[in-house]
Short mmCIF file of C-alpha atoms and ligand atoms in Angstrom, two decimals:
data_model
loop_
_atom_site.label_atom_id
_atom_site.label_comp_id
_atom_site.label_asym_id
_atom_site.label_seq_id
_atom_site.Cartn_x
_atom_site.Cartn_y
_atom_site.Cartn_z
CA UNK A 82 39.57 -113.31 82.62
CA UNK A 83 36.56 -116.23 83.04
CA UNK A 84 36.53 -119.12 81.96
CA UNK A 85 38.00 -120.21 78.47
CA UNK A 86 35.91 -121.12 75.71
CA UNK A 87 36.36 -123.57 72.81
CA UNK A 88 36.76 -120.68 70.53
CA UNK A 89 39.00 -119.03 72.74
CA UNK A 90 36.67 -116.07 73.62
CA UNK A 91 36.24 -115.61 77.37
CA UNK A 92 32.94 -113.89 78.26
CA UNK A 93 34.46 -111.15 80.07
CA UNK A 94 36.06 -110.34 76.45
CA UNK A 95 34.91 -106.70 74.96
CA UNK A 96 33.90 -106.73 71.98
CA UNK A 97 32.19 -104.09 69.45
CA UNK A 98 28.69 -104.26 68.38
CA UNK A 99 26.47 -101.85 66.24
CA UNK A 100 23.03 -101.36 65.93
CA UNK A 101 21.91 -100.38 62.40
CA UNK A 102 18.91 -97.80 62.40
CA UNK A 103 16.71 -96.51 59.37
CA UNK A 104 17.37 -92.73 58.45
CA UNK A 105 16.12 -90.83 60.78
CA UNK A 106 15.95 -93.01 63.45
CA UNK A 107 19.60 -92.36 65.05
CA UNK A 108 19.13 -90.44 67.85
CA UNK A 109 15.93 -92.85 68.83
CA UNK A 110 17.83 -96.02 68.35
CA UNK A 111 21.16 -93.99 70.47
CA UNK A 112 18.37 -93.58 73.47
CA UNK A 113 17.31 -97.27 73.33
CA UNK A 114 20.70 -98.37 73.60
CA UNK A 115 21.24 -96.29 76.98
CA UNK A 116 18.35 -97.02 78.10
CA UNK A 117 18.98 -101.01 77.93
CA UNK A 118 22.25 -100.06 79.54
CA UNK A 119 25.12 -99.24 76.83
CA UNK A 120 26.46 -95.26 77.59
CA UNK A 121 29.30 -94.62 75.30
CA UNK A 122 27.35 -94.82 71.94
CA UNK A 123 29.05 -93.30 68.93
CA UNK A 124 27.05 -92.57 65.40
CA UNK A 125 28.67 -92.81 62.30
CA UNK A 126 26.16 -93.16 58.95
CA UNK A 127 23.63 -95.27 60.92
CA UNK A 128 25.65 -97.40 62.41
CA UNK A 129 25.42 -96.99 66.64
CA UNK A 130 28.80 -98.36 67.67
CA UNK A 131 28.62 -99.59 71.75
CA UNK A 132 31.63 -101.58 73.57
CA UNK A 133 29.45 -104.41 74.80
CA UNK A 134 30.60 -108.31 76.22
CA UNK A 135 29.06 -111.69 74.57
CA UNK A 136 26.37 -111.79 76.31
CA UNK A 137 24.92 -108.75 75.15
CA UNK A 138 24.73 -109.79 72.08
CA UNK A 139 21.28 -111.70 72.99
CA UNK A 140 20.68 -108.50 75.34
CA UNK A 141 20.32 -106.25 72.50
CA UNK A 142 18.60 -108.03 69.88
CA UNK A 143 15.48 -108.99 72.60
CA UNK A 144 15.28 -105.17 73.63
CA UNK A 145 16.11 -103.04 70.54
CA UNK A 146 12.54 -102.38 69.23
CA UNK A 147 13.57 -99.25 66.81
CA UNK A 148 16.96 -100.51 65.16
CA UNK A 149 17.36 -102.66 62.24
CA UNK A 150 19.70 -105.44 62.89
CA UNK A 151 22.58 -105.53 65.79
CA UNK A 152 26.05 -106.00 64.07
CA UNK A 153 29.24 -107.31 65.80
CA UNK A 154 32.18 -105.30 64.31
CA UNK A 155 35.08 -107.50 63.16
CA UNK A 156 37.53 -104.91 62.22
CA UNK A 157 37.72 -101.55 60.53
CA UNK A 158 40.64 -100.61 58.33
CA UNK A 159 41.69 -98.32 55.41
CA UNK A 160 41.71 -100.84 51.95
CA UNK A 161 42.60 -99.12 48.79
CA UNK A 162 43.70 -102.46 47.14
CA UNK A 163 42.19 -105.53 46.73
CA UNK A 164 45.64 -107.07 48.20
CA UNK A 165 44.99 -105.08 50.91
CA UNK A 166 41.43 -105.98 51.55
CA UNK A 167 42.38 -109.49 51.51
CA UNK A 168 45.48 -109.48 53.89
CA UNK A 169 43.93 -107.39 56.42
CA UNK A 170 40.61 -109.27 56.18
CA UNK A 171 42.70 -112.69 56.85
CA UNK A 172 44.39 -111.18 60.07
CA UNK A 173 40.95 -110.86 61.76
CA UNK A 174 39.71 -113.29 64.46
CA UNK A 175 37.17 -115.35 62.07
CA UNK A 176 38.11 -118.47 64.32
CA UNK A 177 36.75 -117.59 67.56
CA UNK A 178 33.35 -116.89 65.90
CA UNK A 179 32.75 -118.93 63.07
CA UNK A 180 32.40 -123.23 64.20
CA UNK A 181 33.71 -125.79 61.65
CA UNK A 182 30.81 -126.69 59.72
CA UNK A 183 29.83 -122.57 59.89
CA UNK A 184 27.97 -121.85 56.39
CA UNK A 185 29.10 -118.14 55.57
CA UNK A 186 28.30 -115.99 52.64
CA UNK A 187 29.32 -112.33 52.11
CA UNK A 188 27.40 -109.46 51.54
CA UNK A 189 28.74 -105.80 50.63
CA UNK A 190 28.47 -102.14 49.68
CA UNK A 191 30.64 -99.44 48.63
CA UNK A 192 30.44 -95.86 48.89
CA UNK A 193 33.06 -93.35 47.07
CA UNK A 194 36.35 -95.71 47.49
CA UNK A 195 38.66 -97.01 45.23
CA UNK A 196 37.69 -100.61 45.68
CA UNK A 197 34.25 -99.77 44.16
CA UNK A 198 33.08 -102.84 42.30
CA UNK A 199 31.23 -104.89 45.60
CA UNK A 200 30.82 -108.40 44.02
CA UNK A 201 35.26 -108.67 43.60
CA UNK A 202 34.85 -107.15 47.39
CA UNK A 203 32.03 -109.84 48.44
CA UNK A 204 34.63 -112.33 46.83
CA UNK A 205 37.90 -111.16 48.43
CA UNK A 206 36.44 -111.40 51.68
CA UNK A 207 35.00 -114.98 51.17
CA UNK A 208 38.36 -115.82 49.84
CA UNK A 209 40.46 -114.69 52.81
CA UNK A 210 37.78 -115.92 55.41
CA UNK A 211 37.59 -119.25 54.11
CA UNK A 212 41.37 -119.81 54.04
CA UNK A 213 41.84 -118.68 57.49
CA UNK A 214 39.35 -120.82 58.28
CA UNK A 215 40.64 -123.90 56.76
CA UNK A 216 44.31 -123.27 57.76
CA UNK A 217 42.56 -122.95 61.35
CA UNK A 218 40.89 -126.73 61.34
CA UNK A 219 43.07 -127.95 59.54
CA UNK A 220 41.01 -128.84 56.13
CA UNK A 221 40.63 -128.23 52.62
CA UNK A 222 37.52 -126.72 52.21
CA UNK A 223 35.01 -125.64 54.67
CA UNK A 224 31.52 -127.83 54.53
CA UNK A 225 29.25 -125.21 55.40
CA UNK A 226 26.85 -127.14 56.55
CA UNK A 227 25.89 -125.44 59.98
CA UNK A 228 25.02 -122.67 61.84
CA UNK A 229 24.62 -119.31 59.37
CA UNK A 230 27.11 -116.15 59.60
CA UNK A 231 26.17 -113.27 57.34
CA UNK A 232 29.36 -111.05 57.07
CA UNK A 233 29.20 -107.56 55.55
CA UNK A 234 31.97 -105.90 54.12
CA UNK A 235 30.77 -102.29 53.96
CA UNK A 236 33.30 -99.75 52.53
CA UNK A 237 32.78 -96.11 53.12
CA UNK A 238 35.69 -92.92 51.68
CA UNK A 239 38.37 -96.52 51.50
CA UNK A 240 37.41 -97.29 55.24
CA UNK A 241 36.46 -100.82 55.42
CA UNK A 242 34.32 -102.13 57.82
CA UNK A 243 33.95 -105.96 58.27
CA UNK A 244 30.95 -107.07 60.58
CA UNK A 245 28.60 -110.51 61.07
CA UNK A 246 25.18 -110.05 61.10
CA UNK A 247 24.15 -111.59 64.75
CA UNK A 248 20.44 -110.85 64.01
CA UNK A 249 19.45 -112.64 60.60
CA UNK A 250 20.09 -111.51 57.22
CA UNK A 251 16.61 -112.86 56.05
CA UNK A 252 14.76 -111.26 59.36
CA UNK A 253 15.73 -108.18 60.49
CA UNK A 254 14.70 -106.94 64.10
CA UNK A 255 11.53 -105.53 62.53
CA UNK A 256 10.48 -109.12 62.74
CA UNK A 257 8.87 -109.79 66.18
CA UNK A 258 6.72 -112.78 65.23
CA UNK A 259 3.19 -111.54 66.09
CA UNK A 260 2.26 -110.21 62.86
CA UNK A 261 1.34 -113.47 60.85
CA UNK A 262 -1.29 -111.23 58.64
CA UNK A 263 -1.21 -107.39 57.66
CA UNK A 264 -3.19 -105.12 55.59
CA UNK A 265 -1.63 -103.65 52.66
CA UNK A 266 0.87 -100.82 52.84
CA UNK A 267 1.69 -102.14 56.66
CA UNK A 268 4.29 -100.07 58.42
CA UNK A 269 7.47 -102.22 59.96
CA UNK A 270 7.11 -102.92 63.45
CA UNK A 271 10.86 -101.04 64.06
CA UNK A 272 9.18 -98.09 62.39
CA UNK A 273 5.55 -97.88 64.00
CA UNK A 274 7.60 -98.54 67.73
CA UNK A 275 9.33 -95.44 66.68
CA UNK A 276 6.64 -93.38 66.12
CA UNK A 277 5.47 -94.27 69.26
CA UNK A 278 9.02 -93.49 70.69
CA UNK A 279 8.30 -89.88 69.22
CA UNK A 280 5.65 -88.80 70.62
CA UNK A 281 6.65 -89.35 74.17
CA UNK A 282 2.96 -91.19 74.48
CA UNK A 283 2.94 -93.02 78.16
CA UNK A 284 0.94 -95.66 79.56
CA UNK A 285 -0.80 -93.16 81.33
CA UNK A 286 -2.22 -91.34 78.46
CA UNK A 287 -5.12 -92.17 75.94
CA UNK A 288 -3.54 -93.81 72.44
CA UNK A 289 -5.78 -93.45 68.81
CA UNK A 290 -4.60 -94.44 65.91
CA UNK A 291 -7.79 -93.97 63.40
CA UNK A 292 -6.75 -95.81 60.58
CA UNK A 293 -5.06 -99.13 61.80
CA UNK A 294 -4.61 -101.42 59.27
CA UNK A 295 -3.02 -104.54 60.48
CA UNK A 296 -2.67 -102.34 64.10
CA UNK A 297 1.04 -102.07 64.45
CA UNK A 298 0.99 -98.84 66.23
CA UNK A 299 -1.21 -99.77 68.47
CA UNK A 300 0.22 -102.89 69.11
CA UNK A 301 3.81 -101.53 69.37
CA UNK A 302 2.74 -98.92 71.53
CA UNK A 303 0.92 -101.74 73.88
CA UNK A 304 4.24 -103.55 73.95
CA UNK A 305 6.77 -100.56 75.11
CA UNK A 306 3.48 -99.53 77.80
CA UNK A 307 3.80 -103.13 79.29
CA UNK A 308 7.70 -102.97 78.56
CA UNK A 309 7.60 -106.52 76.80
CA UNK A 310 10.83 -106.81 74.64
CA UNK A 311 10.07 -107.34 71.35
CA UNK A 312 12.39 -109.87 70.41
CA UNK A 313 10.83 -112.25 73.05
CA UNK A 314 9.24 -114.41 70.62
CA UNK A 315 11.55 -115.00 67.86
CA UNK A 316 14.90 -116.91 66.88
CA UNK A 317 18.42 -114.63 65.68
CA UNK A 318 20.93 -115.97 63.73
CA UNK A 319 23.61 -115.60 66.34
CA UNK A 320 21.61 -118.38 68.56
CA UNK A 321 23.30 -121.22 66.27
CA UNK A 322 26.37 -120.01 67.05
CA UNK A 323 28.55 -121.86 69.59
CA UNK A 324 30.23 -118.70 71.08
CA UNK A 325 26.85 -117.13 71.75
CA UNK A 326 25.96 -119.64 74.60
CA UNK A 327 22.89 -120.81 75.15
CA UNK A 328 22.86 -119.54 78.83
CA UNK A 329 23.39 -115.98 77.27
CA UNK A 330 20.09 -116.23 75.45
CA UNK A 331 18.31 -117.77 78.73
CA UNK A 332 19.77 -114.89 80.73
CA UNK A 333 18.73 -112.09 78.75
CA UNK A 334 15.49 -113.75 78.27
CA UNK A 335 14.58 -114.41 82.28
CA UNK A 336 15.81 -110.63 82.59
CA UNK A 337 13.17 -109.35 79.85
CA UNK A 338 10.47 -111.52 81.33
CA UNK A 339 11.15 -109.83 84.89
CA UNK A 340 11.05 -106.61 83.52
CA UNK A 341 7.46 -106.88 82.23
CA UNK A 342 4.66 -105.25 83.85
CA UNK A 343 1.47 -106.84 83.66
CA UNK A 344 -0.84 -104.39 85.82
CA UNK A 345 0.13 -101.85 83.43
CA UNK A 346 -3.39 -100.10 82.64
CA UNK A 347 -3.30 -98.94 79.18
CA UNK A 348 -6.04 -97.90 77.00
CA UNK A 349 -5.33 -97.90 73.28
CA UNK A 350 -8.16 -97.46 70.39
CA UNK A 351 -7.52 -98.03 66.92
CA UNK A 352 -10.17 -98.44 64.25
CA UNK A 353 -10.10 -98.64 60.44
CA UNK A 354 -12.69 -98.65 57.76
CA UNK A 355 -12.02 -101.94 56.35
CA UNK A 356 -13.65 -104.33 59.08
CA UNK A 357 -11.09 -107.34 57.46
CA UNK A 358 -8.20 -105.57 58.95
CA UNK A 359 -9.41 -104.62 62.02
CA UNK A 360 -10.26 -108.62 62.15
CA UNK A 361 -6.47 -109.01 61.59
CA UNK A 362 -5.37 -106.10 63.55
CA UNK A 363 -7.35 -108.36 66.15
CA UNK A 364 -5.87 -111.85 65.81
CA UNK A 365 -1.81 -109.55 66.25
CA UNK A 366 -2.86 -108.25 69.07
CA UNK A 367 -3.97 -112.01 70.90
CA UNK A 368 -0.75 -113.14 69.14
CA UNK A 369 1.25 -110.30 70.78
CA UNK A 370 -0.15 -111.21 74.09
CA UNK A 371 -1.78 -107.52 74.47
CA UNK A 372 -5.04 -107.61 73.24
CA UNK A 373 -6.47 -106.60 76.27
CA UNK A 374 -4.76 -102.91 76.04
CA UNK A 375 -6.38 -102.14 72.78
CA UNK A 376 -9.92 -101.86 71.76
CA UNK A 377 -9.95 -102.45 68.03
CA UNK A 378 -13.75 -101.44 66.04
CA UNK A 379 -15.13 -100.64 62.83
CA UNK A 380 -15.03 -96.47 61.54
CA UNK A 381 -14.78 -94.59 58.96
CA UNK A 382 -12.80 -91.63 59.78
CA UNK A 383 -14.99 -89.40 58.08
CA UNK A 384 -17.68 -90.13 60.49
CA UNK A 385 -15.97 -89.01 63.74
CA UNK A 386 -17.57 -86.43 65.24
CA UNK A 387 -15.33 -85.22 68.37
CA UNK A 388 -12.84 -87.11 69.93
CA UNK A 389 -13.60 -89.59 72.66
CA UNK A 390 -11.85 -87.66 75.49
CA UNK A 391 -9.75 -84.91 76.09
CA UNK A 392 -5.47 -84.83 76.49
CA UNK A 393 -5.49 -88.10 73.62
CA UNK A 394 -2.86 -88.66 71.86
CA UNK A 395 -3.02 -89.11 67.97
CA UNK A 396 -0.64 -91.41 66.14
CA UNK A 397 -1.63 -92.66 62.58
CA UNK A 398 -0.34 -93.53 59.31
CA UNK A 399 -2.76 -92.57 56.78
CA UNK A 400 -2.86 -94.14 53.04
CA UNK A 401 -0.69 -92.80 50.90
CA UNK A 402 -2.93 -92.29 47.52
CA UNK A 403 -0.19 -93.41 44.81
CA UNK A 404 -3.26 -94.14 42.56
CA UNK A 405 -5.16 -91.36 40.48
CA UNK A 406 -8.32 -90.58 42.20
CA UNK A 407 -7.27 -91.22 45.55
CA UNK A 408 -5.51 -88.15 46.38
CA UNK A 409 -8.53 -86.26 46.92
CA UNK A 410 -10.09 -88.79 49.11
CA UNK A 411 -6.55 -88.58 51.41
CA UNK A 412 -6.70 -84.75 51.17
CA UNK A 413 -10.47 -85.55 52.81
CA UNK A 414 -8.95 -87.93 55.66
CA UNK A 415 -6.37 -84.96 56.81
CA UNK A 416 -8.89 -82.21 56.83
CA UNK A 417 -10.97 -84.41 58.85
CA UNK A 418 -8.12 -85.40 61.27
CA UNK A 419 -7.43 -81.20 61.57
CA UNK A 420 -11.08 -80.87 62.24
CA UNK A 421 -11.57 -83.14 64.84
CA UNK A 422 -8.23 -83.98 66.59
CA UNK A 423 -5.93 -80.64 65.41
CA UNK A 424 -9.05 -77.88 66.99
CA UNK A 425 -8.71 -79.93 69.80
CA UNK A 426 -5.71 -78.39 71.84
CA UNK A 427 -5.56 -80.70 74.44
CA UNK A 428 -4.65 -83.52 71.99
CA UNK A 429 -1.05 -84.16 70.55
CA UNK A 430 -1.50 -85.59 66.98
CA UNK A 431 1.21 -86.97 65.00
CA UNK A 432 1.28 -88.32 61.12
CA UNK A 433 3.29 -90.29 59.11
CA UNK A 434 2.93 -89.11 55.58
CA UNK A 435 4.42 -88.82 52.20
CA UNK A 436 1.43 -86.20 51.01
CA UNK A 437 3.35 -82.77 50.74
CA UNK A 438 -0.21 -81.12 51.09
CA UNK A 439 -0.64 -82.48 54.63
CA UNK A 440 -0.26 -79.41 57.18
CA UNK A 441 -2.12 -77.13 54.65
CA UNK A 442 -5.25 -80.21 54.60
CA UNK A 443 -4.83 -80.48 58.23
CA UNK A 444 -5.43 -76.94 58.28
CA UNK A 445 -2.20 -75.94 60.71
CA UNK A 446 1.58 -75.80 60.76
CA UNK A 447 3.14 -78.92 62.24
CA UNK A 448 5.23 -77.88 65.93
CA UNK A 449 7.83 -80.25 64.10
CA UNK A 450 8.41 -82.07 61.24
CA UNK A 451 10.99 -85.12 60.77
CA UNK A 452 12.30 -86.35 57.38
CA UNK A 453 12.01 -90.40 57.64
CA UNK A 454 12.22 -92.94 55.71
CA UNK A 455 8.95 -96.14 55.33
CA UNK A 456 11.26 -98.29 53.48
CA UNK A 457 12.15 -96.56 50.04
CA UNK A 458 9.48 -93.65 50.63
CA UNK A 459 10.50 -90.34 51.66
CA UNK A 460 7.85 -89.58 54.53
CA UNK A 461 7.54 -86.59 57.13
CA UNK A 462 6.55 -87.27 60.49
CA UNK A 463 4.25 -83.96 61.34
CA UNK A 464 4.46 -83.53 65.16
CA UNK A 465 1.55 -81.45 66.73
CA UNK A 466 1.92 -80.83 70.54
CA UNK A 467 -1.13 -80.70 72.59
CA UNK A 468 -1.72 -79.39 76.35
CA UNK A 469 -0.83 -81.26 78.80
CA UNK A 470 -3.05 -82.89 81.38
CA UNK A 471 -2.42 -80.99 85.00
CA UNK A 472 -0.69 -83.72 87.56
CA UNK A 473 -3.87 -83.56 89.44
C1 SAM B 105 -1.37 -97.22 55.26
S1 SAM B 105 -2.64 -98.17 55.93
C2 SAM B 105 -2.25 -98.28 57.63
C3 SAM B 105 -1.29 -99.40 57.88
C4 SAM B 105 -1.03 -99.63 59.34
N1 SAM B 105 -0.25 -98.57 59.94
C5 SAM B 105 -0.31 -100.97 59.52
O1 SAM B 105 0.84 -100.99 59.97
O2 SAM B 105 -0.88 -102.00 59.14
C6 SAM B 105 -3.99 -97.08 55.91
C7 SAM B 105 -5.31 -97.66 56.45
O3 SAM B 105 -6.31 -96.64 56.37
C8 SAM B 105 -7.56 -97.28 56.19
N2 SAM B 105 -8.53 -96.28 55.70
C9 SAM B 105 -8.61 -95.73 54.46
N3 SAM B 105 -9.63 -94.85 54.42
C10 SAM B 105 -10.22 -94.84 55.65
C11 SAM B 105 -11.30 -94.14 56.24
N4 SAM B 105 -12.04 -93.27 55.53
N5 SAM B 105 -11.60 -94.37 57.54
C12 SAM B 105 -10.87 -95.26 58.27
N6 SAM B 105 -9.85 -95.98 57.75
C13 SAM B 105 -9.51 -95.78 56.47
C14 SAM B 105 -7.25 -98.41 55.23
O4 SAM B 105 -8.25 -99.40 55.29
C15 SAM B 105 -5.86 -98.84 55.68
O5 SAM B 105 -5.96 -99.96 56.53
#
């Protein structure tokens, strides 16, 4: 055991974190995790459960770039009263993680239990919390007045889990700080990084992404070809918290930094019709430190002729066309995209759309399609695979 802490967690200490990913996104978010160095990963309803020390807690919210938020588990239990809820919510170790002044507030969700009504949940946590809390320093009410702890009390078939949010409540990991402008309809960062993640694109392969927007693709894709963690540049909830040293965070930090790699020579094009977004698509890219990978211009799609090289790889998110009228002008975009990029067998193309007409416009059956999720739209993900380049 190392050295004792105030709140009487050592370092060397296991503890249980998950990492929450979008539908969809499981078995992306289960690879990032080994990759960054956690094996035994178990999925349960999109929740990644690792065995992981303190100090990974800054580890995995720098490197995760496709999951949601990074959870540290507090307990899991069966609750079919509210009695019970409360009891076996006081019993849990709320005293090595939460400080004195610690402001926390409750947040919950029930699926197909008996304790089915979330606010008297939300409130039988905060109840049992606080009173452990106060019994534990020794005062009558807790001020509140410091470092935030968002706990979630998510109930699933009368299994209770009880977690603290070490990420943010208010910014999930989608947030990586770059993006101070976007276009409308922008994709989340966690989202375009997956796409990315999809098509197996490397650093040593062309990158187009034809309609841009605010240029999260690109930009994503420019940050996992350099290998810059994405959480670099941005605060977590978990950094106010005493247990969480400060050390941890510089640790994880000097390791991301050494793992970048500069000479990385990657060429990424993304364009867009609306020159004010490619002027924003711009300004994220210097922001994100990778403006040099990308070259950002002016097109209209339906003006492309042939693509700019062969073995490219395609990744776009087209608009969607909720209004009347527009469908047909999106139906135009994906015949175009079949035209140019789809006759082209040497390119892989992949498209993020909710437009059920897609592989019929694009004029081919997609190799794969995946069921996601772009926040509350159901989208598919049609995966064409291209040639590949010869080694030589
Ligand atoms: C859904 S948005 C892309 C959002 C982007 N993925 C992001 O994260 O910001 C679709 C984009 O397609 C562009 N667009 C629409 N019609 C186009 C066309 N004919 N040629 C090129 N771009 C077009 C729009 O200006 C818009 O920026």
């Amino acid at each position: 055991m190392g050295e004792q802490l105030e709140n009487n967690i050592v370092p060397n200490d296991k503890i249980k974190l998950a990492a929450i990913s979008a539908f969809g996104l499981e078995a992306i978010v289960k690879r990032e995790l080994n990759d960054i160095g956690f094996q035994d990963v178990t999925a349960d309803n999109g929740w990644m459960y690792f065995d992981a020390g303190i100090q990974d807690i800054p580890k995995a919210n720098i490197n995760l770039r496709c999951a949601d938020r990074v959870m540290l588990i507090m307990g899991q239990f069966e609750a079919y009263s509210f009695e019970e809820l409360f009891d076996k919510t006081y019993e849990l170790n709320w005293e090595n993680w939460i400080d004195k002044d610690g402001k926390f507030t409750v947040k919950g969700k029930s699926i197909k239990s008996k304790l089915y009504s979330t606010p008297d949940c939300q409130a039988i946590v905060k109840k049992a919390v606080s009173k452990k809390l106060c019994e534990h320093y020794d005062v009558e009410w807790m001020p509140e007045t410091g470092a935030e702890y968002t706990i979630l009390i998510s109930i699933h078939k009368d299994v209770a889990t009880v977690s603290i949010d070490t990420t943010g409540a208010r910014e999930g990991l989608f947030k990586r700080g770059y993006r101070e402008k976007s276009t409308e309809a922008p994709l989340k960062e966690t989202m375009a990084a997956a796409l990315v993640k999809l098509s197996y694109w490397n650093k040593d392969r062309i990158l187009y992404d034809p309609l841009c927007g605010s240029g999260t693709i690109a930009i994503e894709a420019a940050l996992i070809g350099r290998n810059i963690a994405p959480g670099l540049n941005r605060t977590f909830a978990s950094m106010g918290w005493k247990a969480v040293k400060d050390e941890y965070w510089k640790n994880a930090k000097i390791e991301a930094r050494k793992n970048i790699d500069f000479d990385a020579d990657i060429k990424i094009y993304a364009s867009d019709i609306n020159p004010k977004a490619i002027k924003i698509a711009q300004e994220n890219a210097i922001e994100a430190g990778v403006d040099d990978c990308i070259e950002f211009f002016v097109k209209d799609v339906n003006k492309i002729i042939e693509p700019m090289c062969p073995y490219g790889i395609l990744i776009t998110n087209p608009p969607y066309g909720d209004r009347i009228g527009e469908v047909e002008e999106i139906q135009k975009i994906h015949k175009k995209l079949g035209r140019v990029f789809g006759k082209d067998r040497t390119w892989s193309c992949y498209v993020i759309t909710s437009v059920e007409t897609f592989e019929k416009d694009f004029g081919r059956k997609a190799d794969r399609k995946r069921k996601l999720f772009n926040g509350d739209v159901r989208v598919d993900y049609y995966q064409y695979y291209g040639e590949r380049p010869s080694k030589e």
